[in-house]
Short mmCIF file of C-alpha atoms and ligand atoms in Angstrom, two decimals:
data_model
loop_
_atom_site.label_atom_id
_atom_site.label_comp_id
_atom_site.label_asym_id
_atom_site.label_seq_id
_atom_site.Cartn_x
_atom_site.Cartn_y
_atom_site.Cartn_z
CA UNK A 81 -29.08 -13.75 -54.82
CA UNK A 82 -29.09 -10.84 -52.33
CA UNK A 83 -30.77 -7.86 -53.39
CA UNK A 84 -30.13 -3.68 -52.50
CA UNK A 85 -32.98 -2.54 -50.69
CA UNK A 86 -34.19 0.95 -50.41
CA UNK A 87 -35.73 1.21 -46.59
CA UNK A 88 -37.86 3.81 -44.86
CA UNK A 89 -37.77 2.67 -41.23
CA UNK A 90 -40.40 4.62 -39.94
CA UNK A 91 -39.78 3.95 -35.93
CA UNK A 92 -38.37 7.07 -35.05
CA UNK A 93 -41.29 8.87 -36.01
CA UNK A 94 -43.59 6.98 -33.31
CA UNK A 95 -46.79 6.57 -35.50
CA UNK A 96 -49.48 5.75 -33.79
CA UNK A 97 -51.55 2.92 -35.00
CA UNK A 98 -54.43 3.73 -37.68
CA UNK A 99 -58.04 4.71 -36.18
CA UNK A 100 -59.70 2.56 -39.24
CA UNK A 101 -58.62 -0.86 -40.84
CA UNK A 102 -57.06 -0.63 -43.78
CA UNK A 103 -58.60 -4.52 -45.01
CA UNK A 104 -62.48 -5.09 -44.95
CA UNK A 105 -63.86 -6.76 -41.25
CA UNK A 106 -67.36 -7.58 -40.13
CA UNK A 107 -69.21 -9.86 -42.32
CA UNK A 108 -72.31 -8.82 -44.92
CA UNK A 109 -73.69 -12.22 -46.46
CA UNK A 110 -74.40 -13.02 -49.69
CA UNK A 111 -77.90 -11.93 -51.11
CA UNK A 112 -80.23 -13.24 -53.57
CA UNK A 113 -78.94 -10.20 -55.80
CA UNK A 114 -75.37 -11.74 -55.20
CA UNK A 115 -77.05 -14.87 -56.83
CA UNK A 116 -78.12 -12.63 -59.91
CA UNK A 117 -74.73 -10.95 -60.14
CA UNK A 118 -72.85 -14.29 -59.83
CA UNK A 119 -75.30 -16.32 -62.71
CA UNK A 120 -73.24 -15.57 -65.49
CA UNK A 121 -68.87 -16.22 -63.77
CA UNK A 122 -67.95 -19.59 -63.99
CA UNK A 123 -67.65 -20.82 -60.90
CA UNK A 124 -64.14 -21.89 -59.95
CA UNK A 125 -65.50 -23.93 -57.19
CA UNK A 126 -63.27 -27.03 -56.02
CA UNK A 127 -60.28 -25.74 -58.54
CA UNK A 128 -56.67 -24.16 -57.21
CA UNK A 129 -55.19 -24.26 -54.11
CA UNK A 130 -55.76 -22.10 -51.43
CA UNK A 131 -53.08 -21.10 -49.43
CA UNK A 132 -52.96 -18.32 -45.92
CA UNK A 133 -51.68 -15.56 -48.11
CA UNK A 134 -50.69 -14.62 -52.00
CA UNK A 135 -47.82 -14.91 -51.60
CA UNK A 136 -47.36 -18.94 -50.58
CA UNK A 137 -49.60 -19.02 -54.21
CA UNK A 138 -46.49 -17.48 -55.78
CA UNK A 139 -44.08 -19.47 -54.30
CA UNK A 140 -45.80 -22.87 -55.88
CA UNK A 141 -46.50 -21.17 -59.09
CA UNK A 142 -42.84 -20.06 -59.30
CA UNK A 143 -41.56 -23.51 -58.08
CA UNK A 144 -43.80 -25.47 -60.76
CA UNK A 145 -42.47 -22.99 -63.59
CA UNK A 146 -39.26 -24.76 -62.89
CA UNK A 147 -37.36 -21.77 -60.82
CA UNK A 148 -34.10 -22.36 -58.84
CA UNK A 149 -31.08 -21.26 -57.42
CA UNK A 150 -30.46 -21.76 -61.73
CA UNK A 151 -32.89 -19.47 -63.13
CA UNK A 152 -34.11 -15.97 -63.00
CA UNK A 153 -37.68 -14.30 -62.68
CA UNK A 154 -38.67 -11.11 -64.53
CA UNK A 155 -40.60 -9.00 -61.96
CA UNK A 156 -42.05 -5.52 -61.32
CA UNK A 157 -40.22 -2.51 -60.62
CA UNK A 158 -42.88 -1.25 -58.46
CA UNK A 159 -43.28 -4.25 -56.09
CA UNK A 160 -44.13 -5.44 -52.58
CA UNK A 161 -41.40 -7.39 -50.52
CA UNK A 162 -43.73 -10.41 -51.00
CA UNK A 163 -43.80 -10.95 -54.13
CA UNK A 164 -40.21 -11.27 -54.94
CA UNK A 165 -40.00 -13.61 -51.41
CA UNK A 166 -40.95 -16.56 -52.79
CA UNK A 167 -38.28 -16.40 -55.62
CA UNK A 168 -35.58 -15.62 -53.27
CA UNK A 169 -36.25 -18.02 -50.93
CA UNK A 170 -36.07 -20.86 -53.92
CA UNK A 171 -32.38 -19.05 -54.33
CA UNK A 172 -33.84 -17.66 -57.72
CA UNK A 173 -32.67 -14.55 -59.52
CA UNK A 174 -34.93 -11.68 -59.54
CA UNK A 175 -34.73 -8.78 -62.23
CA UNK A 176 -36.58 -6.19 -62.28
CA UNK A 177 -38.42 -4.63 -64.97
CA UNK A 178 -39.50 -0.91 -65.43
CA UNK A 179 -42.69 0.28 -65.97
CA UNK A 180 -44.62 3.32 -67.13
CA UNK A 181 -45.94 6.02 -64.90
CA UNK A 182 -49.21 3.61 -65.05
CA UNK A 183 -47.69 0.96 -63.70
CA UNK A 184 -47.75 -0.78 -67.11
CA UNK A 185 -44.57 -3.33 -68.23
CA UNK A 186 -42.37 -1.52 -70.66
CA UNK A 187 -41.52 -3.69 -73.59
CA UNK A 188 -38.24 -2.74 -74.44
CA UNK A 189 -37.20 -2.80 -71.10
CA UNK A 190 -38.20 -6.42 -71.05
CA UNK A 191 -36.55 -8.06 -74.05
CA UNK A 192 -33.10 -5.87 -72.68
CA UNK A 193 -33.09 -7.60 -69.64
CA UNK A 194 -34.39 -11.02 -71.14
CA UNK A 195 -31.10 -11.19 -73.37
CA UNK A 196 -28.72 -9.78 -70.47
CA UNK A 197 -30.10 -11.87 -67.82
CA UNK A 198 -27.04 -14.33 -66.03
CA UNK A 199 -29.56 -17.54 -65.73
CA UNK A 200 -32.32 -18.28 -68.53
CA UNK A 201 -35.91 -16.74 -66.92
CA UNK A 202 -38.18 -19.06 -66.10
CA UNK A 203 -41.18 -16.68 -65.22
CA UNK A 204 -42.55 -13.37 -65.45
CA UNK A 205 -44.58 -12.03 -62.80
CA UNK A 206 -47.18 -9.10 -64.03
CA UNK A 207 -49.84 -7.46 -61.68
CA UNK A 208 -53.29 -5.78 -62.38
CA UNK A 209 -52.02 -2.72 -59.72
CA UNK A 210 -54.69 -1.83 -56.99
CA UNK A 211 -58.05 -3.52 -59.07
CA UNK A 212 -56.92 -1.81 -62.86
CA UNK A 213 -57.09 -5.04 -64.86
CA UNK A 214 -55.12 -4.90 -67.76
CA UNK A 215 -54.75 -6.37 -71.06
CA UNK A 216 -51.88 -8.66 -70.98
CA UNK A 217 -52.13 -10.82 -74.16
CA UNK A 218 -48.91 -9.42 -75.17
CA UNK A 219 -47.26 -9.99 -72.20
CA UNK A 220 -48.62 -13.74 -72.23
CA UNK A 221 -47.51 -14.34 -76.04
CA UNK A 222 -44.18 -12.09 -74.80
CA UNK A 223 -43.67 -15.61 -72.48
CA UNK A 224 -45.41 -17.95 -75.33
CA UNK A 225 -42.70 -16.97 -77.80
CA UNK A 226 -39.36 -17.03 -74.98
CA UNK A 227 -40.60 -20.44 -72.90
CA UNK A 228 -41.28 -18.11 -70.45
CA UNK A 229 -44.28 -19.01 -67.43
CA UNK A 230 -46.22 -16.67 -67.18
CA UNK A 231 -47.55 -15.74 -63.52
CA UNK A 232 -50.57 -13.80 -63.65
CA UNK A 233 -50.73 -11.71 -60.16
CA UNK A 234 -54.42 -10.68 -59.16
CA UNK A 235 -52.77 -10.09 -55.49
CA UNK A 236 -55.18 -6.55 -56.02
CA UNK A 237 -57.81 -7.85 -58.13
CA UNK A 238 -61.36 -9.72 -56.62
CA UNK A 239 -60.79 -13.08 -57.40
CA UNK A 240 -61.92 -16.15 -55.74
CA UNK A 241 -63.48 -19.13 -56.39
CA UNK A 242 -67.07 -17.60 -56.39
CA UNK A 243 -66.65 -14.27 -58.80
CA UNK A 244 -63.51 -13.16 -61.25
CA UNK A 245 -63.29 -9.61 -61.78
CA UNK A 246 -63.61 -8.81 -65.52
CA UNK A 247 -60.29 -9.73 -67.45
CA UNK A 248 -58.53 -10.78 -64.21
CA UNK A 249 -57.07 -14.70 -64.62
CA UNK A 250 -57.19 -14.19 -68.18
CA UNK A 251 -53.65 -14.76 -69.33
CA UNK A 252 -51.43 -16.44 -66.73
CA UNK A 253 -50.36 -20.22 -66.84
CA UNK A 254 -50.47 -19.17 -62.88
CA UNK A 255 -52.66 -17.10 -61.51
CA UNK A 256 -52.14 -15.90 -57.79
CA UNK A 257 -54.76 -14.18 -55.45
CA UNK A 258 -55.47 -12.27 -51.72
CA UNK A 259 -59.10 -12.96 -51.55
CA UNK A 260 -58.83 -11.97 -47.58
CA UNK A 261 -57.83 -8.13 -49.20
CA UNK A 262 -60.75 -8.42 -50.55
CA UNK A 263 -63.39 -9.90 -47.94
CA UNK A 264 -63.13 -10.03 -44.39
CA UNK A 265 -61.19 -13.30 -44.09
CA UNK A 266 -58.71 -13.45 -40.94
CA UNK A 267 -56.06 -15.32 -43.99
CA UNK A 268 -56.51 -16.39 -47.83
CA UNK A 269 -53.98 -16.82 -50.74
CA UNK A 270 -55.42 -18.93 -54.03
CA UNK A 271 -53.98 -20.51 -56.94
CA UNK A 272 -55.74 -20.94 -59.66
CA UNK A 273 -54.07 -22.48 -62.93
CA UNK A 274 -56.68 -22.79 -66.61
CA UNK A 275 -54.86 -25.64 -67.45
CA UNK A 276 -55.84 -27.84 -63.63
CA UNK A 277 -53.47 -30.49 -64.85
CA UNK A 278 -50.33 -28.35 -64.28
CA UNK A 279 -51.48 -27.93 -60.49
CA UNK A 280 -51.71 -32.23 -60.04
CA UNK A 281 -50.40 -34.10 -57.61
CA UNK A 282 -50.11 -30.34 -54.97
CA UNK A 283 -51.03 -30.53 -51.37
CA UNK A 284 -51.13 -28.31 -48.78
CA UNK A 285 -51.62 -29.28 -44.67
CA UNK A 286 -54.68 -28.16 -43.38
CA UNK A 287 -54.84 -25.16 -40.33
CA UNK A 288 -55.02 -26.57 -36.60
CA UNK A 289 -57.87 -25.86 -34.71
CA UNK A 290 -55.76 -23.17 -32.17
CA UNK A 291 -55.53 -21.44 -35.44
CA UNK A 292 -59.02 -21.67 -36.56
CA UNK A 293 -59.72 -20.44 -33.22
CA UNK A 294 -57.04 -17.71 -33.21
CA UNK A 295 -58.54 -16.60 -36.82
CA UNK A 296 -62.48 -16.34 -35.84
CA UNK A 297 -61.32 -14.14 -32.92
CA UNK A 298 -59.32 -12.47 -35.00
CA UNK A 299 -62.02 -11.30 -37.09
CA UNK A 300 -64.19 -10.53 -34.28
CA UNK A 301 -61.97 -8.30 -32.57
CA UNK A 302 -61.58 -6.62 -36.03
CA UNK A 303 -65.61 -5.91 -36.53
CA UNK A 304 -65.33 -5.01 -32.45
CA UNK A 305 -62.89 -2.29 -33.01
CA UNK A 306 -64.46 1.17 -32.28
CA UNK A 307 -65.48 3.32 -35.10
CA UNK A 308 -64.73 7.31 -35.70
CA UNK A 309 -67.30 9.29 -35.36
CA UNK A 310 -67.94 12.90 -36.46
CA UNK A 311 -66.65 14.91 -33.51
CA UNK A 312 -63.29 13.05 -34.43
CA UNK A 313 -63.21 15.62 -37.72
CA UNK A 314 -63.83 18.29 -35.84
CA UNK A 315 -60.77 17.28 -33.86
CA UNK A 316 -58.63 17.66 -36.75
CA UNK A 317 -57.70 21.22 -36.81
CA UNK A 318 -56.72 21.12 -33.31
CA UNK A 319 -54.55 18.01 -34.16
CA UNK A 320 -53.42 19.56 -37.28
CA UNK A 321 -52.61 23.05 -35.21
CA UNK A 322 -50.53 21.33 -32.72
CA UNK A 323 -48.29 18.72 -35.33
CA UNK A 324 -47.40 21.93 -38.06
CA UNK A 325 -46.12 23.50 -35.35
CA UNK A 326 -43.55 21.09 -34.44
CA UNK A 327 -40.04 19.93 -36.53
CA UNK A 328 -41.03 16.20 -37.86
CA UNK A 329 -39.45 14.01 -37.06
CA UNK A 330 -37.87 11.88 -40.13
CA UNK A 331 -37.89 8.17 -40.69
CA UNK A 332 -34.59 6.71 -41.43
CA UNK A 333 -33.91 6.07 -44.62
CA UNK A 334 -31.08 3.28 -45.00
CA UNK A 335 -30.17 0.93 -47.95
CA UNK A 336 -29.77 -2.82 -47.12
CA UNK A 337 -28.84 -5.70 -48.56
CA UNK A 338 -30.39 -9.01 -47.66
CA UNK A 339 -29.17 -12.30 -49.08
CA UNK A 340 -32.68 -14.19 -49.09
CA UNK A 341 -36.25 -13.73 -48.78
CA UNK A 342 -37.97 -11.12 -45.91
CA UNK A 343 -39.13 -12.17 -42.70
CA UNK A 344 -42.59 -11.88 -44.07
CA UNK A 345 -42.46 -14.72 -45.89
CA UNK A 346 -41.92 -18.09 -43.62
CA UNK A 347 -40.67 -21.17 -45.08
CA UNK A 348 -42.85 -23.01 -42.54
CA UNK A 349 -46.37 -21.50 -44.30
CA UNK A 350 -45.84 -22.86 -47.30
CA UNK A 351 -47.55 -25.68 -47.62
CA UNK A 352 -50.19 -24.31 -44.81
CA UNK A 353 -53.79 -24.26 -46.48
CA UNK A 354 -56.07 -21.19 -45.99
CA UNK A 355 -58.26 -21.21 -42.33
CA UNK A 356 -61.50 -23.03 -43.18
CA UNK A 357 -63.38 -20.66 -41.60
CA UNK A 358 -61.92 -18.21 -44.25
CA UNK A 359 -62.62 -20.25 -46.75
CA UNK A 360 -66.23 -19.96 -45.53
CA UNK A 361 -66.28 -16.33 -45.38
CA UNK A 362 -64.79 -15.67 -48.51
CA UNK A 363 -67.42 -18.09 -50.23
CA UNK A 364 -70.27 -16.70 -48.12
CA UNK A 365 -70.28 -12.30 -48.30
CA UNK A 366 -71.86 -10.76 -50.71
CA UNK A 367 -69.90 -9.86 -53.84
CA UNK A 368 -72.03 -7.40 -54.66
CA UNK A 369 -71.74 -4.72 -51.41
CA UNK A 370 -68.06 -5.31 -51.96
CA UNK A 371 -68.17 -4.65 -55.33
CA UNK A 372 -70.40 -1.36 -55.29
CA UNK A 373 -68.91 -0.09 -52.01
CA UNK A 374 -65.88 -0.44 -53.01
CA UNK A 375 -66.59 1.88 -56.16
CA UNK A 376 -68.33 4.14 -54.44
CA UNK A 377 -65.77 4.82 -51.51
CA UNK A 378 -63.13 5.13 -54.60
CA UNK A 379 -65.04 7.27 -56.54
CA UNK A 380 -65.48 9.61 -53.00
CA UNK A 381 -61.77 9.82 -53.13
CA UNK A 382 -61.64 10.88 -56.42
CA UNK A 383 -64.13 14.27 -55.66
CA UNK A 384 -62.56 14.54 -53.36
CA UNK A 385 -59.03 14.99 -54.58
CA UNK A 386 -60.15 16.77 -57.96
CA UNK A 387 -59.24 20.16 -56.49
CA UNK A 388 -56.77 19.01 -53.78
CA UNK A 389 -53.33 20.63 -53.87
CA UNK A 390 -50.12 18.58 -53.58
CA UNK A 391 -51.58 15.45 -54.90
CA UNK A 392 -52.88 13.77 -58.37
CA UNK A 393 -55.19 10.47 -58.28
CA UNK A 394 -52.80 7.49 -60.25
CA UNK A 395 -56.18 6.67 -61.69
CA UNK A 396 -58.83 9.34 -62.85
CA UNK A 397 -60.84 7.59 -64.19
CA UNK A 398 -62.79 4.50 -62.50
CA UNK A 399 -63.93 1.84 -65.89
CA UNK A 400 -67.08 0.21 -64.63
CA UNK A 401 -65.38 -3.14 -64.79
CA UNK A 402 -62.59 -2.14 -62.29
CA UNK A 403 -63.42 -3.11 -58.50
CA UNK A 404 -61.03 -1.18 -56.95
CA UNK A 405 -58.72 -2.65 -54.79
CA UNK A 406 -56.85 0.63 -52.71
CA UNK A 407 -57.11 4.24 -54.01
CA UNK A 408 -53.50 4.91 -55.16
CA UNK A 409 -53.19 8.68 -54.47
CA UNK A 410 -49.55 10.45 -55.34
CA UNK A 411 -48.25 13.48 -53.41
CA UNK A 412 -45.41 15.97 -54.22
CA UNK A 413 -44.32 16.10 -50.77
CA UNK A 414 -43.89 12.92 -48.74
CA UNK A 415 -42.32 15.01 -45.76
CA UNK A 416 -44.55 17.03 -44.03
CA UNK A 417 -47.75 15.45 -46.23
CA UNK A 418 -46.99 11.62 -45.59
CA UNK A 419 -45.75 12.12 -41.91
CA UNK A 420 -49.03 14.41 -40.55
CA UNK A 421 -51.31 11.84 -42.34
CA UNK A 422 -49.67 8.99 -40.05
CA UNK A 423 -49.56 10.95 -37.15
CA UNK A 424 -53.33 11.62 -37.38
CA UNK A 425 -53.65 7.39 -37.60
CA UNK A 426 -54.69 7.91 -41.03
CA UNK A 427 -54.39 4.56 -42.55
CA UNK A 428 -51.90 4.84 -45.35
CA UNK A 429 -50.20 1.86 -46.99
CA UNK A 430 -47.06 2.81 -49.00
CA UNK A 431 -44.43 0.55 -50.36
CA UNK A 432 -41.18 1.86 -48.67
CA UNK A 433 -39.40 -1.13 -48.67
CA UNK A 434 -38.44 -2.31 -52.17
CA UNK A 435 -35.49 -3.48 -54.01
CA UNK A 436 -33.65 -1.10 -56.23
CA UNK A 437 -33.96 -1.14 -59.77
CA UNK A 438 -33.37 1.47 -62.31
CA UNK A 439 -37.10 2.62 -62.89
CA UNK A 440 -37.72 6.07 -62.16
CA UNK A 441 -40.83 5.40 -61.42
CA UNK A 442 -40.46 2.69 -58.60
CA UNK A 443 -37.98 4.89 -57.10
CA UNK A 444 -40.74 7.87 -57.35
CA UNK A 445 -43.71 6.27 -56.28
CA UNK A 446 -42.10 3.94 -52.79
CA UNK A 447 -41.83 7.30 -51.17
CA UNK A 448 -45.03 9.21 -53.17
CA UNK A 449 -47.75 6.77 -53.66
CA UNK A 450 -50.27 6.25 -50.89
CA UNK A 451 -52.55 3.40 -51.30
CA UNK A 452 -55.39 4.57 -49.05
CA UNK A 453 -58.41 2.12 -48.16
CA UNK A 454 -61.75 2.58 -50.12
CA UNK A 455 -63.21 -1.04 -48.90
CA UNK A 456 -66.47 -2.24 -48.49
CA UNK A 457 -67.17 -2.09 -44.76
CA UNK A 458 -65.79 1.90 -44.16
CA UNK A 459 -68.65 3.02 -42.60
CA UNK A 460 -69.78 7.04 -44.04
CA UNK A 461 -68.21 8.29 -40.71
CA UNK A 462 -65.02 6.75 -41.71
CA UNK A 463 -65.22 7.99 -45.35
CA UNK A 464 -65.69 11.44 -44.25
CA UNK A 465 -63.04 11.73 -41.48
CA UNK A 466 -60.00 10.23 -43.82
CA UNK A 467 -61.24 12.72 -47.06
CA UNK A 468 -61.31 15.43 -44.21
CA UNK A 469 -58.02 14.42 -42.70
CA UNK A 470 -56.58 14.06 -46.53
CA UNK A 471 -57.94 16.87 -47.56
CA UNK A 472 -56.82 18.80 -44.90
CA UNK A 473 -53.51 17.93 -44.51
CA UNK A 474 -52.58 18.34 -48.50
CA UNK A 475 -54.07 22.26 -48.49
CA UNK A 476 -51.09 22.69 -45.69
CA UNK A 477 -48.44 24.27 -47.59
CA UNK A 478 -45.38 22.87 -47.18
CA UNK A 479 -42.79 25.68 -46.68
CA UNK A 480 -45.04 26.99 -44.09
CA UNK A 481 -45.71 24.46 -42.35
CA UNK A 482 -41.90 23.46 -41.71
CA UNK A 483 -41.25 27.06 -40.29
C1 LIG B 589 -49.51 -7.04 -55.57
C2 LIG B 589 -49.23 -7.72 -54.69
N1 LIG B 589 -49.03 -9.21 -55.00
C3 LIG B 589 -49.16 -10.35 -54.07
C4 LIG B 589 -48.40 -9.68 -52.74
C5 LIG B 589 -48.39 -10.78 -51.82
O1 LIG B 589 -49.89 -10.96 -51.30
P1 LIG B 589 -50.44 -11.81 -50.13
O2 LIG B 589 -50.25 -10.40 -49.31
O3 LIG B 589 -51.39 -12.06 -49.79
O4 LIG B 589 -49.06 -12.25 -49.50
C6 LIG B 589 -49.11 -8.02 -52.60
C7 LIG B 589 -49.00 -7.98 -51.10
O5 LIG B 589 -49.03 -6.91 -50.77
C8 LIG B 589 -49.25 -7.71 -53.28
O6 LIG B 589 -49.42 -6.12 -53.34
#
């Protein structure tokens, strides 16, 4: 099946590399306090399958759900292309269901899509976006009643063999996660099934020793990347004054049709196991530090944007059990605010390449919803710098800035 994508191509803008890593780096070893934290969490050690990324875990789940050229996947309209890629690689149809402004699935839209699908719907993917774990029991029932396999997407939740964020992994026949997004490993996707029998006979190929060495080097290089300093905060006003005088160079907005998976999904990596070093890091890093620092940094962001114009946080409350992946911030004027943040080398992610759907929220969030880092290895200076940059940029009046 070919899908239409709306794509933002940033190449004309020449954005610099982000000055702060979007994902964690370094190594904070587990301590005795971790042991206390983990006492009440079931250890799933030795269960499931390790892949290099969550997308390949999803691929295996889709395949085992029976997805092929004769079936269809229901997937969220707001998505990263790697959530759809594995289904497209299998030749399946992908039908995008509508989400509300909180990114919760719309049950009415699901009914309509399932009824109208030209091919039998074999699997449904539902995501706990940004670590905010949802009660998907109704969706589990909905799938069960229709003979559809529920694939639970825990890519944005802390979900590993050692620790599962509360509520995550409770619903899916298959549960796919991306531990490398939470802990400082070079790679790491994990596929878990509460009924281990459904993963029976699955095998992955171990990584080569050269790949292991490269992975270790990648982790060491990331840990050594220079940090921002208080002087960088002082420099922001001057940098912004220069930027605001220039006419911003817009990126290219394109509509592209793609007959199959994107280049971010490599067929030869489908059965490759995660690096041994990644599994070791994921198994020995401090979970407690990850949870505490992420929550503290999320709250810091919340506080920083409370009275900021031109934006609002997607989730203005942080429930105690949530381990946030990123801080999702809605901005009213991507041009020029997103552009300026990127020019300042602030690490901003956005899903600006997305398959086109009938969902107005997905269409809106594609350019307006920023994903800002809140991970545990951000230093105080890095948080201060990002908070200052976002504050200064979003306070700049748009019309004045474009003069
Ligand atoms: C919600 C979600 N699910 C799945 C994936 C695929 O994860 P990975 O990057 O581990 O392949 C992503 C990728 O960013 C994602 O954001």
